[in-house]
Coordinates of C-alpha atoms and ligand atoms in Angstrom, one line a residue:
M24 CA -21.2 -26.1 39.4
E25 CA -23.4 -29.0 38.8
S26 CA -24.6 -30.7 42.0
A27 CA -25.9 -34.1 42.6
F28 CA -28.0 -32.9 45.6
R29 CA -31.7 -32.1 45.2
D30 CA -33.2 -28.8 46.3
G31 CA -34.7 -29.0 49.8
L32 CA -32.3 -31.7 50.9
L33 CA -31.6 -29.9 54.2
N34 CA -35.1 -28.6 54.8
G35 CA -35.8 -28.6 58.5
K36 CA -32.2 -28.8 59.5
T37 CA -30.2 -26.3 61.5
A38 CA -26.4 -25.8 61.0
F39 CA -23.8 -24.0 63.0
V40 CA -20.6 -23.1 61.2
A41 CA -17.7 -22.0 63.4
G42 CA -15.3 -19.9 61.2
G43 CA -18.2 -19.5 58.7
T44 CA -17.8 -15.8 58.0
S45 CA -15.4 -16.1 55.1
G46 CA -13.8 -18.5 52.6
I47 CA -14.4 -22.2 52.5
N48 CA -16.6 -22.3 55.6
L49 CA -18.8 -19.5 54.3
G50 CA -19.1 -21.5 51.1
I51 CA -20.3 -24.5 53.1
A52 CA -22.8 -22.3 55.1
K53 CA -24.2 -20.8 51.9
R54 CA -24.7 -24.2 50.3
F55 CA -26.4 -25.6 53.5
A56 CA -28.8 -22.6 53.3
Q57 CA -29.4 -23.0 49.6
L58 CA -30.5 -26.6 50.3
G59 CA -32.9 -25.5 53.0
A60 CA -31.0 -25.4 56.3
K61 CA -31.2 -22.6 58.8
V62 CA -27.7 -21.4 59.4
C63 CA -25.6 -19.6 62.0
V64 CA -22.1 -18.5 61.2
V65 CA -19.5 -17.4 63.8
G66 CA -16.2 -15.5 63.6
R67 CA -14.3 -13.0 65.8
N68 CA -15.2 -9.9 63.7
P69 CA -18.8 -8.9 64.3
E70 CA -19.0 -6.8 61.1
K71 CA -17.7 -9.7 59.0
A72 CA -20.2 -12.0 60.7
A73 CA -23.1 -9.7 60.0
N74 CA -22.0 -9.3 56.3
A75 CA -21.7 -13.1 56.0
A76 CA -25.2 -13.6 57.3
A77 CA -26.5 -11.1 54.9
E78 CA -24.7 -12.8 52.0
I79 CA -26.1 -16.2 53.0
G80 CA -29.7 -14.7 53.3
A81 CA -32.5 -17.1 54.2
G82 CA -32.7 -15.6 57.8
A83 CA -29.1 -16.7 58.6
L84 CA -27.6 -15.6 61.9
G85 CA -24.1 -14.1 62.1
M86 CA -22.5 -13.9 65.5
S87 CA -19.2 -12.9 67.0
A88 CA -17.4 -15.5 69.2
D89 CA -13.8 -16.7 69.5
V90 CA -13.5 -20.5 69.4
R91 CA -10.7 -20.2 72.0
D92 CA -13.4 -18.9 74.5
Y93 CA -15.6 -21.9 75.5
A94 CA -18.2 -19.7 77.2
A95 CA -18.6 -17.5 74.1
I96 CA -19.0 -20.5 71.8
R97 CA -21.5 -22.1 74.1
G98 CA -23.4 -18.8 74.2
A99 CA -23.5 -18.7 70.4
L100 CA -24.7 -22.3 70.2
E101 CA -27.4 -21.7 72.7
A102 CA -28.5 -18.5 70.8
T103 CA -28.7 -20.6 67.6
V104 CA -31.0 -23.1 69.3
A105 CA -33.1 -20.4 70.8
E106 CA -33.5 -18.8 67.4
F107 CA -34.1 -22.0 65.3
G108 CA -35.3 -24.5 67.9
K109 CA -32.7 -27.2 67.4
L110 CA -29.3 -28.1 66.1
D111 CA -28.5 -30.9 63.6
I112 CA -25.1 -30.0 61.9
V113 CA -22.0 -28.4 63.4
V114 CA -18.9 -27.5 61.3
S115 CA -15.7 -26.5 63.1
G116 CA -13.6 -24.7 60.6
A117 CA -12.0 -21.7 62.3
A118 CA -8.3 -21.6 61.7
G119 CA -5.2 -19.4 61.8
N120 CA -2.1 -19.7 59.7
F121 CA 1.1 -18.0 58.6
L122 CA 4.4 -19.2 57.2
A123 CA 7.2 -19.3 59.7
P124 CA 10.1 -21.6 60.6
A125 CA 10.0 -23.1 64.0
M126 CA 12.8 -20.9 65.2
G127 CA 11.0 -17.8 63.8
M128 CA 7.9 -18.7 65.9
S129 CA 7.5 -17.7 69.6
A130 CA 5.9 -20.1 72.0
N131 CA 2.9 -17.8 71.8
A132 CA 2.8 -18.0 68.0
F133 CA 2.7 -21.8 68.1
R134 CA 0.2 -21.8 70.9
T135 CA -2.1 -19.3 69.1
V136 CA -2.6 -21.6 66.0
V137 CA -3.0 -24.7 68.1
D138 CA -5.5 -22.9 70.3
I139 CA -7.6 -21.7 67.3
D140 CA -7.5 -24.9 65.2
L141 CA -7.3 -27.8 67.7
N142 CA -8.5 -26.4 71.0
G143 CA -11.2 -24.5 69.1
T144 CA -12.4 -27.7 67.6
F145 CA -12.6 -29.4 71.0
N146 CA -14.5 -26.4 72.3
V147 CA -17.0 -26.3 69.5
F148 CA -17.7 -30.0 69.6
R149 CA -17.7 -30.3 73.4
A150 CA -20.0 -27.3 73.7
C151 CA -22.6 -28.4 71.1
H152 CA -22.9 -32.1 72.3
D153 CA -26.0 -31.8 74.6
L154 CA -27.7 -29.3 72.2
L155 CA -27.7 -31.7 69.2
N156 CA -30.9 -33.1 67.8
T157 CA -30.3 -36.9 67.9
P158 CA -30.2 -39.4 66.3
G159 CA -28.9 -38.1 63.0
A160 CA -26.7 -35.3 64.1
S161 CA -23.5 -34.7 62.1
L162 CA -20.3 -33.0 63.0
I163 CA -17.6 -32.0 60.5
A164 CA -14.1 -30.7 61.3
I165 CA -12.2 -28.9 58.6
T166 CA -8.6 -30.2 58.6
A167 CA -5.8 -30.1 56.0
G168 CA -3.2 -32.3 54.3
Q169 CA -0.6 -31.0 56.7
A170 CA -2.2 -33.3 59.3
V171 CA -0.6 -36.2 57.4
N172 CA 2.2 -34.7 55.3
A173 CA 4.8 -32.7 57.1
S174 CA 5.5 -29.3 55.7
P175 CA 8.3 -26.9 56.6
L176 CA 7.2 -23.4 58.0
Q177 CA 4.0 -25.1 59.2
I178 CA 4.8 -26.8 62.5
H179 CA 1.9 -25.1 64.2
A180 CA -0.7 -26.0 61.6
C181 CA 0.7 -29.5 61.0
A182 CA 0.5 -30.3 64.7
A183 CA -2.9 -28.7 65.2
K184 CA -4.5 -30.4 62.1
A185 CA -3.0 -33.8 63.1
G186 CA -4.7 -33.4 66.4
I187 CA -8.0 -32.6 64.8
N188 CA -7.9 -35.8 62.7
Q189 CA -7.4 -37.8 65.9
A190 CA -10.1 -35.9 67.7
V191 CA -12.5 -36.8 64.9
R192 CA -11.7 -40.4 65.3
V193 CA -12.0 -40.4 69.1
L194 CA -15.4 -38.6 69.0
A195 CA -16.7 -40.9 66.3
M196 CA -16.1 -43.7 68.7
E197 CA -17.4 -42.0 71.8
W198 CA -20.5 -40.4 70.3
G199 CA -21.9 -43.0 67.9
P200 CA -24.5 -44.2 67.1
D201 CA -26.5 -41.0 67.4
I202 CA -23.9 -38.5 66.3
R203 CA -21.5 -39.0 63.3
V204 CA -18.2 -37.2 63.4
N205 CA -16.1 -36.7 60.2
G206 CA -13.5 -34.3 58.8
I207 CA -12.9 -32.7 55.4
S208 CA -9.4 -32.1 54.2
P209 CA -9.4 -29.5 51.4
G210 CA -6.5 -29.3 49.0
P211 CA -5.4 -25.9 47.6
I212 CA -8.6 -24.0 47.1
A213 CA -8.7 -21.0 44.8
G214 CA -9.5 -17.5 46.1
T215 CA -9.0 -18.2 49.8
E216 CA -7.2 -16.5 52.6
G217 CA -5.3 -19.8 53.2
M218 CA -3.8 -19.9 49.7
S219 CA -2.9 -16.2 49.7
R220 CA -1.0 -16.8 53.0
L221 CA 0.6 -20.1 52.2
A222 CA 1.3 -19.7 48.5
P223 CA 1.7 -15.9 48.1
G224 CA 2.1 -14.8 44.5
Q225 CA 0.6 -18.1 43.1
S226 CA -2.8 -18.2 41.4
A227 CA -5.1 -21.0 40.4
D228 CA -4.1 -20.6 36.8
G229 CA -0.5 -19.9 37.4
G230 CA 0.9 -23.3 36.3
H231 CA 1.5 -24.7 39.7
Q232 CA -1.0 -27.5 39.3
E233 CA 1.2 -30.1 37.6
R234 CA 1.9 -31.9 40.8
I235 CA -1.9 -32.4 41.5
P236 CA -3.5 -35.5 40.0
L237 CA -6.5 -33.5 38.9
K238 CA -4.2 -30.7 37.6
R239 CA -6.0 -27.7 39.1
W240 CA -6.8 -26.0 42.4
G241 CA -10.2 -26.7 43.9
R242 CA -13.2 -24.5 44.2
I243 CA -14.9 -23.5 47.4
E244 CA -18.2 -24.9 46.0
E245 CA -16.5 -28.3 45.7
V246 CA -15.6 -28.5 49.3
A247 CA -19.2 -27.4 50.2
E248 CA -20.5 -30.4 48.2
S249 CA -18.4 -32.7 50.3
A250 CA -19.8 -31.2 53.5
V251 CA -23.4 -31.7 52.2
F252 CA -22.6 -35.3 51.5
L253 CA -21.2 -35.9 55.0
C254 CA -24.2 -34.4 56.8
S255 CA -26.8 -36.0 54.5
T256 CA -28.5 -39.4 54.9
S257 CA -26.3 -40.7 52.0
A258 CA -23.5 -40.8 54.5
S259 CA -25.5 -42.6 57.2
Y260 CA -22.8 -45.3 57.7
V261 CA -19.9 -42.9 57.5
T262 CA -18.2 -41.8 60.7
G263 CA -14.6 -41.2 61.9
T264 CA -13.4 -40.6 58.4
I265 CA -11.4 -37.7 56.8
L266 CA -12.7 -37.0 53.3
D267 CA -9.9 -35.6 51.2
C268 CA -11.4 -33.0 48.8
D269 CA -8.1 -32.2 47.3
G270 CA -7.8 -33.4 43.7
G271 CA -5.6 -36.2 44.8
S272 CA -3.0 -33.8 46.2
Q273 CA -2.2 -35.9 49.2
L274 CA -1.1 -38.8 47.1
G275 CA 2.2 -37.0 46.3
D276 CA 3.8 -35.4 43.3
A277 CA 1.9 -36.4 40.1
S278 CA 4.1 -34.4 37.8
R279 CA 6.9 -37.1 37.4
R280 CA 7.5 -38.1 33.8
M281 CA 9.8 -40.7 32.1
P282 CA 13.3 -39.3 31.8
A283 CA 14.4 -38.5 28.3
A284 CA 16.2 -41.6 26.8
Ligands
HXC474 C1 5.8 -15.4 63.2 C2 3.7 -14.6 64.0 C3 3.3 -14.3 62.7 C4 4.2 -14.6 61.6 C5 1.7 -13.8 64.1 N1 2.7 -14.3 64.8 N2 2.0 -13.8 62.8 N3 4.9 -15.2 64.2 N4 5.4 -15.1 61.9 N5 3.9 -14.3 60.3 C6 2.8 -14.4 66.3 C7 2.7 -13.0 66.9 O1 3.9 -12.3 66.9 C8 2.2 -13.5 68.4 O2 3.3 -13.9 69.1 C9 1.4 -14.7 68.1 O3 1.7 -15.1 66.8 C10 -0.1 -14.3 68.2 O4 -0.4 -13.3 67.2 P1 -1.6 -12.3 67.4 O5 -1.6 -11.4 66.2 O6 -1.7 -11.7 68.8 O7 -2.8 -13.4 67.3 P2 -4.3 -13.3 67.0 O8 -4.8 -11.8 66.9 O9 -5.0 -14.2 67.8 O10 -4.4 -13.7 65.4 C11 -4.2 -15.1 65.1 C12 -3.3 -15.2 63.8 C13 -3.8 -14.4 62.7 C14 -3.3 -16.7 63.4 C15 -1.9 -14.8 64.1 O11 -3.0 -14.5 61.5 C16 -5.3 -14.7 62.3 O12 -6.2 -14.1 62.9 N6 -5.6 -15.5 61.3 C17 -7.0 -15.9 60.9 C18 -7.1 -16.0 59.4 C19 -6.2 -17.1 58.8 O13 -5.1 -17.3 59.2 N7 -6.8 -17.7 57.8 C20 -6.1 -18.7 57.0 C21 -6.4 -20.1 57.5 S1 -5.8 -21.1 56.3 P3 4.1 -13.0 70.2 O14 5.2 -13.9 70.7 O15 4.7 -11.9 69.4 O16 3.1 -12.6 71.2 C22 -5.3 -22.5 56.8 C23 -4.7 -23.2 55.7 C24 -4.5 -24.7 56.0 O17 -5.4 -22.9 57.9 C25 -3.8 -25.4 54.9 C26 -3.7 -24.8 53.5 C27 -3.0 -25.7 52.4
NAP475 P1 -10.5 -17.9 56.1 O1 -11.2 -17.3 55.0 O2 -9.4 -17.1 56.8 O3 -11.5 -18.4 57.2 C1 -11.2 -18.5 58.6 C2 -12.5 -18.3 59.3 O4 -12.3 -18.6 60.7 C3 -13.0 -16.8 59.3 O5 -14.4 -16.8 59.3 C4 -12.4 -16.2 60.5 O6 -13.2 -15.1 60.9 C5 -12.6 -17.4 61.5 N1 -11.7 -17.4 62.6 C6 -10.4 -17.3 62.7 N2 -9.9 -17.4 63.9 C7 -11.1 -17.5 64.7 C8 -11.3 -17.6 66.1 N3 -10.3 -17.6 67.0 N4 -12.5 -17.8 66.6 C9 -13.6 -17.8 65.7 N5 -13.5 -17.7 64.4 C10 -12.2 -17.5 63.9 O7 -9.8 -19.3 55.7 P2 -9.9 -20.4 54.5 O8 -8.7 -20.3 53.7 O9 -11.2 -20.3 53.8 O10 -9.8 -21.7 55.4 C11 -11.0 -22.3 56.0 C12 -10.7 -23.6 56.6 O11 -10.2 -24.5 55.6 C13 -9.6 -23.6 57.7 O12 -9.9 -24.6 58.6 C14 -8.4 -24.1 56.9 O13 -7.4 -24.6 57.8 C15 -9.0 -25.1 56.0 N6 -8.1 -25.3 54.8 C16 -8.0 -24.3 53.8 C17 -7.3 -24.6 52.7 C18 -7.2 -23.5 51.6 O14 -6.8 -23.8 50.5 N7 -7.6 -22.3 51.9 C19 -6.7 -25.8 52.5 C20 -6.8 -26.8 53.5 C21 -7.5 -26.5 54.6 P3 -12.6 -13.9 61.9 O15 -11.2 -13.6 61.3 O16 -13.5 -12.8 61.9 O17 -12.5 -14.6 63.2

């Protein structure tokens, strides 16, 4: 895709992407590296992390750590600083999801998603704070439209992502002026694990886009561009916001037409 950002924009920066070993977050990590950043990606599966780092190239690190384990995340962050010397950008994007009604979900099932998404985001941001290169550091949480719009079969993710949105706002207040904290809320993004779980059987060109103002699913690369913007100096006065990179999905159903006379 065509990008408005110049090569070398992130030269000299170091980025840590929690949940960056696949999908949208891997796309963000790749774009950071293309623009010159040193990158570390983290997920639970060590083989997946190693493969992601190889795919990113440019000396990227791939490490295994569970965002539910504060000490493990702190260790991965410290290893990143040891390798690259500093830390400028942190993305918290690890998430878990499955479709289930509230009564089909055990307490542990609910807790598991809240632990990964919400508590994981607290852990990542809490653990990185004193390692950040300030002023100018930028934190980005990956949230979702479910934070705002309730959705059946998604009580765990709706609650967790709503919590993430509020955590972004609180940290923006507590950690300014030297650290900016924002979120990105992707819409339906083609070719992702999230869409295969939440919209099984649907595809990006399957005619399900009428409701979306921009009439299509998004691309991983488009979410990555939003992340670059938020951590660039072009966003120097932007903090505490949730950037909806969703084709207008959150506005509601855009498919309504005048009824036949
Ligand atoms: C009901 C389920 C379930 C299901 C798991 N559980 N799947 N309950 N329906 N389909 C229950 C289990 O029975 C268990 O409860 C509890 O959840 C924990 O399950 P584990 O398998 O032990 O957990 P864990 O190994 O930690 O795995 C976490 C996971 C898994 C979330 C369950 O799916 C995962 O690792 N997901 C990561 C990848 C992922 O989900 N990517 C998509 C993110 S997309 P009991 O009571 O039996 O112990 C996304 C989209 C946002 O976030 C919005 C898009 C529009
Ligand atoms: P994905 O490919 O499944 O990515 C999830 C990543 O998180 C993987 O790297 C996974 O690696 C890691 N992860 C999961 N649990 C973890 C844990 N406990 N600790 C550390 N890492 C963990 O998902 P995606 O669809 O691209 O979604 C990425 C983000 O975008 C999520 O925050 C999601 O909520 C958000 N989002 C997605 C969509 C969409 O259309 N897909 C829409 C809105 C929002 P391991 O499995 O190896 O741990």
